[in-house]
């Protein structure tokens, strides 16, 4: 198992693992390299942790994605959100707009989640 950027590559997968992983429709088979590859998103990594132990680099990515998701979830329910940035708008933003802008800043890696590392 290797991580190149946001792409997860699986090699030497046994038949049972291959069948399970292929049923998720999250990875594609590459005949040339005899490997499975796809985007290392939080859903895929969560599923993989249920069947194999992740290598340190992949586990680090998994932890970063969970820290990011936790930060976005905290912002989603924040009753009094403070803007992370002076957003370039003329009128004052409503609370739901501030929350949305803050969640976008976190999601796209423009802000570091509290207690976690920015992804990207």
PDB file of C-alpha atoms in Angstrom:
ATOM      1  CA  UNK A   1       0.000   0.000   0.000  1.00  0.00           C
ATOM      2  CA  UNK A   2       1.404   3.377  -1.005  1.00  0.00           C
ATOM      3  CA  UNK A   3       0.215   6.962  -1.096  1.00  0.00           C
ATOM      4  CA  UNK A   4       1.271   9.263  -3.951  1.00  0.00           C
ATOM      5  CA  UNK A   5      -0.254  12.647  -3.317  1.00  0.00           C
ATOM      6  CA  UNK A   6      -3.958  11.866  -2.873  1.00  0.00           C
ATOM      7  CA  UNK A   7      -3.776   8.610  -4.834  1.00  0.00           C
ATOM      8  CA  UNK A   8      -3.777   5.332  -2.934  1.00  0.00           C
ATOM      9  CA  UNK A   9      -2.087   2.378  -4.632  1.00  0.00           C
ATOM     10  CA  UNK A  10      -2.637  -1.214  -3.465  1.00  0.00           C
ATOM     11  CA  UNK A  11      -0.400  -4.045  -4.655  1.00  0.00           C
ATOM     12  CA  UNK A  12      -0.206  -7.707  -3.660  1.00  0.00           C
ATOM     13  CA  UNK A  13      -3.851  -7.908  -2.627  1.00  0.00           C
ATOM     14  CA  UNK A  14      -5.117 -11.442  -2.008  1.00  0.00           C
ATOM     15  CA  UNK A  15      -8.285 -12.745  -3.689  1.00  0.00           C
ATOM     16  CA  UNK A  16     -10.576 -12.196  -0.688  1.00  0.00           C
ATOM     17  CA  UNK A  17      -9.325  -8.643  -0.125  1.00  0.00           C
ATOM     18  CA  UNK A  18      -9.551  -7.914  -3.859  1.00  0.00           C
ATOM     19  CA  UNK A  19     -13.198  -9.043  -3.956  1.00  0.00           C
ATOM     20  CA  UNK A  20     -14.120  -6.944  -0.928  1.00  0.00           C
ATOM     21  CA  UNK A  21     -12.243  -3.841  -2.103  1.00  0.00           C
ATOM     22  CA  UNK A  22     -13.536  -4.105  -5.672  1.00  0.00           C
ATOM     23  CA  UNK A  23     -17.144  -4.287  -4.381  1.00  0.00           C
ATOM     24  CA  UNK A  24     -16.740  -0.776  -2.904  1.00  0.00           C
ATOM     25  CA  UNK A  25     -16.282   0.705  -6.417  1.00  0.00           C
ATOM     26  CA  UNK A  26     -13.719   3.166  -5.014  1.00  0.00           C
ATOM     27  CA  UNK A  27     -10.590   1.801  -6.724  1.00  0.00           C
ATOM     28  CA  UNK A  28      -9.714   0.877 -10.308  1.00  0.00           C
ATOM     29  CA  UNK A  29      -7.621  -2.070 -11.458  1.00  0.00           C
ATOM     30  CA  UNK A  30      -4.498  -1.298 -13.467  1.00  0.00           C
ATOM     31  CA  UNK A  31      -3.512  -4.361 -15.539  1.00  0.00           C
ATOM     32  CA  UNK A  32      -0.097  -2.967 -16.412  1.00  0.00           C
ATOM     33  CA  UNK A  33       1.089  -2.495 -12.830  1.00  0.00           C
ATOM     34  CA  UNK A  34      -1.192  -5.239 -11.383  1.00  0.00           C
ATOM     35  CA  UNK A  35      -2.475  -2.839  -8.726  1.00  0.00           C
ATOM     36  CA  UNK A  36      -5.582  -1.074  -7.504  1.00  0.00           C
ATOM     37  CA  UNK A  37      -5.542   2.718  -7.384  1.00  0.00           C
ATOM     38  CA  UNK A  38      -7.888   5.557  -6.511  1.00  0.00           C
ATOM     39  CA  UNK A  39      -8.390   8.707  -4.450  1.00  0.00           C
ATOM     40  CA  UNK A  40      -7.515   8.272  -0.778  1.00  0.00           C
ATOM     41  CA  UNK A  41     -10.683   9.788   0.657  1.00  0.00           C
ATOM     42  CA  UNK A  42     -11.962   9.368   4.196  1.00  0.00           C
ATOM     43  CA  UNK A  43     -14.622   6.806   3.226  1.00  0.00           C
ATOM     44  CA  UNK A  44     -12.122   4.533   1.465  1.00  0.00           C
ATOM     45  CA  UNK A  45      -9.558   4.755   4.257  1.00  0.00           C
ATOM     46  CA  UNK A  46     -12.241   4.026   6.882  1.00  0.00           C
ATOM     47  CA  UNK A  47     -13.246   0.901   4.972  1.00  0.00           C
ATOM     48  CA  UNK A  48      -9.630  -0.211   4.543  1.00  0.00           C
ATOM     49  CA  UNK A  49      -8.977   0.099   8.284  1.00  0.00           C
ATOM     50  CA  UNK A  50     -11.683  -2.512   8.827  1.00  0.00           C
ATOM     51  CA  UNK A  51      -9.785  -5.142   6.804  1.00  0.00           C
ATOM     52  CA  UNK A  52      -6.062  -4.227   6.991  1.00  0.00           C
ATOM     53  CA  UNK A  53      -3.607  -2.245   9.077  1.00  0.00           C
ATOM     54  CA  UNK A  54      -2.655   0.997   7.349  1.00  0.00           C
ATOM     55  CA  UNK A  55       1.029   1.849   6.836  1.00  0.00           C
ATOM     56  CA  UNK A  56       2.236   4.951   8.767  1.00  0.00           C
ATOM     57  CA  UNK A  57       2.013   7.396   5.830  1.00  0.00           C
ATOM     58  CA  UNK A  58      -1.504   6.282   4.904  1.00  0.00           C
ATOM     59  CA  UNK A  59      -2.572   6.264   8.551  1.00  0.00           C
ATOM     60  CA  UNK A  60      -1.266   9.834   8.906  1.00  0.00           C
ATOM     61  CA  UNK A  61      -3.432  10.889   5.921  1.00  0.00           C
ATOM     62  CA  UNK A  62      -6.411   9.093   7.497  1.00  0.00           C
ATOM     63  CA  UNK A  63      -5.872  10.979  10.781  1.00  0.00           C
ATOM     64  CA  UNK A  64      -5.543  14.314   8.931  1.00  0.00           C
ATOM     65  CA  UNK A  65      -8.818  13.687   7.099  1.00  0.00           C
ATOM     66  CA  UNK A  66     -10.583  12.882  10.376  1.00  0.00           C
ATOM     67  CA  UNK A  67      -9.154  16.025  12.040  1.00  0.00           C
ATOM     68  CA  UNK A  68     -10.413  18.058   9.087  1.00  0.00           C
ATOM     69  CA  UNK A  69     -13.853  16.418   9.195  1.00  0.00           C
ATOM     70  CA  UNK A  70     -14.096  17.066  12.947  1.00  0.00           C
ATOM     71  CA  UNK A  71     -13.179  20.742  12.438  1.00  0.00           C
ATOM     72  CA  UNK A  72     -15.786  21.132   9.675  1.00  0.00           C
ATOM     73  CA  UNK A  73     -18.420  19.432  11.840  1.00  0.00           C
ATOM     74  CA  UNK A  74     -17.602  21.712  14.798  1.00  0.00           C
ATOM     75  CA  UNK A  75     -17.948  24.754  12.535  1.00  0.00           C
ATOM     76  CA  UNK A  76     -21.247  23.443  11.108  1.00  0.00           C
ATOM     77  CA  UNK A  77     -22.889  23.528  14.552  1.00  0.00           C
ATOM     78  CA  UNK A  78     -21.097  26.628  15.877  1.00  0.00           C
ATOM     79  CA  UNK A  79     -23.887  28.881  17.245  1.00  0.00           C
ATOM     80  CA  UNK A  80     -21.797  32.078  17.014  1.00  0.00           C
ATOM     81  CA  UNK A  81     -19.232  31.676  14.236  1.00  0.00           C
ATOM     82  CA  UNK A  82     -16.406  34.191  13.936  1.00  0.00           C
ATOM     83  CA  UNK A  83     -15.019  34.644  10.425  1.00  0.00           C
ATOM     84  CA  UNK A  84     -11.601  33.030   9.900  1.00  0.00           C
ATOM     85  CA  UNK A  85     -10.763  35.764   7.412  1.00  0.00           C
ATOM     86  CA  UNK A  86     -12.039  39.208   6.421  1.00  0.00           C
ATOM     87  CA  UNK A  87     -14.191  37.956   3.558  1.00  0.00           C
ATOM     88  CA  UNK A  88     -14.345  40.308   0.539  1.00  0.00           C
ATOM     89  CA  UNK A  89     -18.030  41.208   0.723  1.00  0.00           C
ATOM     90  CA  UNK A  90     -19.695  44.582   1.188  1.00  0.00           C
ATOM     91  CA  UNK A  91     -22.605  43.593   3.420  1.00  0.00           C
ATOM     92  CA  UNK A  92     -22.257  41.845   6.802  1.00  0.00           C
ATOM     93  CA  UNK A  93     -22.615  38.089   6.516  1.00  0.00           C
ATOM     94  CA  UNK A  94     -25.326  36.109   8.276  1.00  0.00           C
ATOM     95  CA  UNK A  95     -24.175  33.396  10.702  1.00  0.00           C
ATOM     96  CA  UNK A  96     -24.911  30.570   8.234  1.00  0.00           C
ATOM     97  CA  UNK A  97     -22.847  32.359   5.563  1.00  0.00           C
ATOM     98  CA  UNK A  98     -19.903  32.765   7.944  1.00  0.00           C
ATOM     99  CA  UNK A  99     -20.151  29.068   8.863  1.00  0.00           C
ATOM    100  CA  UNK A 100     -20.244  28.109   5.176  1.00  0.00           C
ATOM    101  CA  UNK A 101     -17.269  30.301   4.290  1.00  0.00           C
ATOM    102  CA  UNK A 102     -15.315  28.980   7.282  1.00  0.00           C
ATOM    103  CA  UNK A 103     -16.092  25.365   6.338  1.00  0.00           C
ATOM    104  CA  UNK A 104     -14.909  26.056   2.780  1.00  0.00           C
ATOM    105  CA  UNK A 105     -11.655  27.566   4.099  1.00  0.00           C
ATOM    106  CA  UNK A 106     -11.072  24.407   6.138  1.00  0.00           C
ATOM    107  CA  UNK A 107     -12.071  22.001   3.375  1.00  0.00           C
ATOM    108  CA  UNK A 108      -9.807  23.548   0.751  1.00  0.00           C
ATOM    109  CA  UNK A 109      -6.862  23.667   3.154  1.00  0.00           C
ATOM    110  CA  UNK A 110      -6.671  27.448   3.431  1.00  0.00           C
ATOM    111  CA  UNK A 111      -7.021  27.287   7.224  1.00  0.00           C
ATOM    112  CA  UNK A 112      -5.486  24.824   9.659  1.00  0.00           C
ATOM    113  CA  UNK A 113      -8.074  23.020  11.792  1.00  0.00           C
ATOM    114  CA  UNK A 114      -7.620  23.531  15.540  1.00  0.00           C
ATOM    115  CA  UNK A 115      -5.894  20.499  17.014  1.00  0.00           C
ATOM    116  CA  UNK A 116      -5.022  19.106  13.577  1.00  0.00           C
ATOM    117  CA  UNK A 117      -2.929  19.584  10.496  1.00  0.00           C
ATOM    118  CA  UNK A 118      -4.068  21.099   7.229  1.00  0.00           C
ATOM    119  CA  UNK A 119      -4.292  18.656   4.374  1.00  0.00           C
ATOM    120  CA  UNK A 120      -3.130  19.156   0.865  1.00  0.00           C
TER     121      UNK A 120
END
